[in-house]
Short mmCIF file of C-alpha atoms in Angstrom, two decimals:
data_model
loop_
_atom_site.label_atom_id
_atom_site.label_comp_id
_atom_site.label_asym_id
_atom_site.label_seq_id
_atom_site.Cartn_x
_atom_site.Cartn_y
_atom_site.Cartn_z
CA MET A 1 -55.95 -41.33 20.46
CA ALA A 2 -57.00 -45.18 21.66
CA ASN A 3 -54.60 -48.03 20.51
CA LEU A 4 -56.01 -48.73 16.99
CA ASP A 5 -54.40 -52.25 16.70
CA HIS A 6 -57.58 -53.52 19.00
CA ASP A 7 -60.80 -53.98 18.29
CA PRO A 8 -62.85 -50.96 19.78
CA GLY A 9 -65.62 -52.92 21.26
CA GLU A 10 -62.80 -54.69 23.61
CA ARG A 11 -61.76 -50.92 24.63
CA GLY A 12 -65.13 -51.09 26.60
CA ASN A 13 -65.88 -47.78 26.24
CA GLY A 14 -69.32 -47.99 24.85
CA VAL A 15 -68.19 -45.05 22.13
CA ARG A 16 -69.95 -45.67 18.57
CA LEU A 17 -70.44 -42.79 15.98
CA ASP A 18 -72.68 -44.39 13.71
CA GLY A 19 -74.86 -41.99 11.79
CA LYS A 20 -71.79 -39.51 12.16
CA ARG A 21 -70.14 -38.46 9.15
CA ALA A 22 -66.85 -37.66 9.64
CA LEU A 23 -64.51 -36.03 6.95
CA ILE A 24 -60.94 -36.61 7.32
CA ILE A 25 -58.14 -34.07 5.38
CA GLY A 26 -54.61 -35.78 4.58
CA ALA A 27 -55.37 -39.13 5.12
CA SER A 28 -53.36 -41.27 2.80
CA SER A 29 -51.19 -42.06 5.09
CA GLY A 30 -49.55 -41.57 8.71
CA ILE A 31 -51.78 -39.84 11.44
CA GLY A 32 -54.76 -38.90 8.77
CA TYR A 33 -55.03 -42.33 8.29
CA ALA A 34 -54.84 -43.78 11.66
CA VAL A 35 -57.95 -41.22 12.71
CA ALA A 36 -59.74 -42.60 9.58
CA LYS A 37 -59.48 -45.88 10.51
CA ALA A 38 -60.26 -45.40 13.87
CA TYR A 39 -63.58 -43.79 12.65
CA ALA A 40 -64.12 -46.17 10.66
CA GLU A 41 -64.06 -48.57 13.26
CA TYR A 42 -66.25 -47.08 15.56
CA GLY A 43 -68.81 -46.99 12.66
CA ALA A 44 -68.41 -43.60 11.56
CA GLU A 45 -69.61 -42.70 8.03
CA VAL A 46 -66.13 -41.75 6.91
CA THR A 47 -64.67 -39.75 4.05
CA ILE A 48 -61.29 -38.84 3.37
CA LEU A 49 -59.25 -36.27 1.19
CA ALA A 50 -56.04 -35.97 -0.18
CA ASP A 51 -53.90 -34.54 -2.81
CA ASP A 52 -51.96 -37.76 -4.17
CA ALA A 53 -53.33 -40.94 -5.63
CA GLY A 54 -52.64 -42.47 -2.50
CA ILE A 55 -56.30 -41.51 -1.20
CA THR A 56 -58.20 -44.49 -3.21
CA ARG A 57 -55.49 -47.10 -1.76
CA ALA A 58 -55.76 -45.68 1.75
CA ALA A 59 -59.43 -46.36 1.32
CA GLU A 60 -59.54 -49.83 -0.05
CA SER A 61 -57.06 -50.49 2.90
CA ILE A 62 -59.32 -48.91 5.93
CA LEU A 63 -62.34 -51.08 4.22
CA ALA A 64 -60.42 -54.25 4.07
CA LEU A 65 -59.39 -53.63 7.86
CA THR A 66 -62.34 -52.68 9.28
CA GLY A 67 -65.24 -53.38 6.87
CA ASN A 68 -66.30 -50.50 6.54
CA PRO A 69 -66.54 -48.66 3.24
CA VAL A 70 -64.57 -45.42 2.80
CA THR A 71 -65.07 -42.50 0.34
CA PRO A 72 -62.03 -41.01 -1.31
CA LEU A 73 -61.79 -38.10 -2.50
CA GLN A 74 -58.73 -36.62 -4.14
CA CYS A 75 -57.88 -32.57 -4.34
CA ASP A 76 -55.71 -30.41 -3.94
CA ILE A 77 -56.78 -28.25 -0.68
CA THR A 78 -55.38 -25.18 -1.81
CA ASP A 79 -57.27 -25.09 -5.15
CA ARG A 80 -60.67 -23.38 -4.23
CA GLY A 81 -62.28 -24.06 -7.14
CA ARG A 82 -61.69 -27.54 -7.39
CA LEU A 83 -62.02 -28.21 -3.20
CA HIS A 84 -65.86 -26.39 -3.76
CA GLN A 85 -66.62 -29.25 -6.43
CA VAL A 86 -64.99 -31.89 -5.07
CA LEU A 87 -66.96 -30.99 -1.67
CA ALA A 88 -70.02 -30.58 -3.39
CA SER A 89 -72.06 -33.89 -2.79
CA LEU A 90 -71.29 -33.80 1.20
CA GLU A 91 -74.61 -32.68 2.67
CA ARG A 92 -73.69 -32.55 5.76
CA ILE A 93 -70.56 -33.48 8.06
CA ASP A 94 -70.54 -33.88 11.70
CA ILE A 95 -66.64 -34.62 12.54
CA LEU A 96 -64.47 -32.31 10.39
CA VAL A 97 -60.27 -33.32 11.26
CA GLN A 98 -57.94 -30.89 9.51
CA ASN A 99 -54.72 -33.25 9.03
CA ALA A 100 -53.45 -31.56 6.08
CA GLY A 101 -49.68 -30.94 6.13
CA PHE A 102 -46.72 -29.65 4.11
CA GLU A 103 -43.01 -29.51 5.65
CA ARG A 104 -39.65 -28.74 4.31
CA LEU A 105 -36.61 -26.91 5.96
CA THR A 106 -36.71 -23.51 4.72
CA PRO A 107 -33.53 -21.84 6.35
CA LEU A 108 -33.42 -18.35 6.30
CA GLN A 109 -29.92 -17.31 5.18
CA ASP A 110 -30.30 -19.17 2.11
CA GLU A 111 -30.95 -16.95 -0.63
CA ASP A 112 -32.36 -19.72 -3.57
CA PRO A 113 -35.57 -18.20 -4.40
CA ALA A 114 -36.70 -21.94 -4.18
CA ILE A 115 -36.85 -21.40 -0.51
CA GLU A 116 -39.43 -18.77 -0.98
CA ASP A 117 -41.58 -20.93 -2.81
CA THR A 118 -41.33 -24.01 -0.83
CA PHE A 119 -42.56 -21.99 2.47
CA ARG A 120 -45.21 -19.98 0.42
CA LYS A 121 -46.58 -23.56 -0.21
CA ILE A 122 -46.15 -24.46 3.24
CA ILE A 123 -48.57 -21.43 4.50
CA ASP A 124 -50.54 -22.09 1.71
CA VAL A 125 -51.31 -26.07 2.80
CA ASN A 126 -51.09 -25.77 6.44
CA LEU A 127 -53.21 -22.71 6.80
CA LEU A 128 -54.85 -21.39 3.47
CA GLY A 129 -55.91 -24.92 2.89
CA ALA A 130 -57.21 -25.54 6.19
CA TYR A 131 -59.20 -22.38 5.98
CA TYR A 132 -60.69 -22.71 2.56
CA VAL A 133 -62.12 -26.43 3.74
CA THR A 134 -63.35 -24.78 6.86
CA ARG A 135 -65.06 -21.94 5.06
CA GLU A 136 -66.70 -24.56 2.29
CA LEU A 137 -67.83 -26.37 5.13
CA ILE A 138 -68.72 -24.81 8.11
CA ALA A 139 -72.57 -24.62 6.82
CA ARG A 140 -72.71 -27.84 6.14
CA ILE A 141 -71.73 -28.44 10.24
CA PRO A 142 -74.85 -28.73 12.80
CA ASP A 143 -74.79 -28.10 15.87
CA GLY A 144 -73.05 -30.28 18.01
CA GLY A 145 -70.56 -31.11 15.16
CA ARG A 146 -66.83 -30.73 14.91
CA ILE A 147 -64.05 -29.52 13.74
#
């Protein structure tokens, strides 16, 4: 990814994403936030989604830094019913970035039942959540769209 500390115009690559709609999953902080900020800098219509309230602050921050509005959506991507409701407002997505992730240590020799619960959550978010989002949106990604 390009250096996000510079104005896209300074890079000299001429890339613009005006008119493209990007949805970044897991964008309240870290890599997802940086990707969303970069897409906003390049002119994309950006929507960001995460399960925590920080998603609203992330959208406000990107707006302040880039001047481009960002739509925040708060949703647990493992809740298929809620995910369907939240994503219903999105008519078309040209770019889908699956960045949601959950990680914790799950020692195999630890017999604490909580370890299996943690492992299940990792699978639910990192694998099934990405599957549910893609499945929900696939019909709204036009030819030439990217996941």
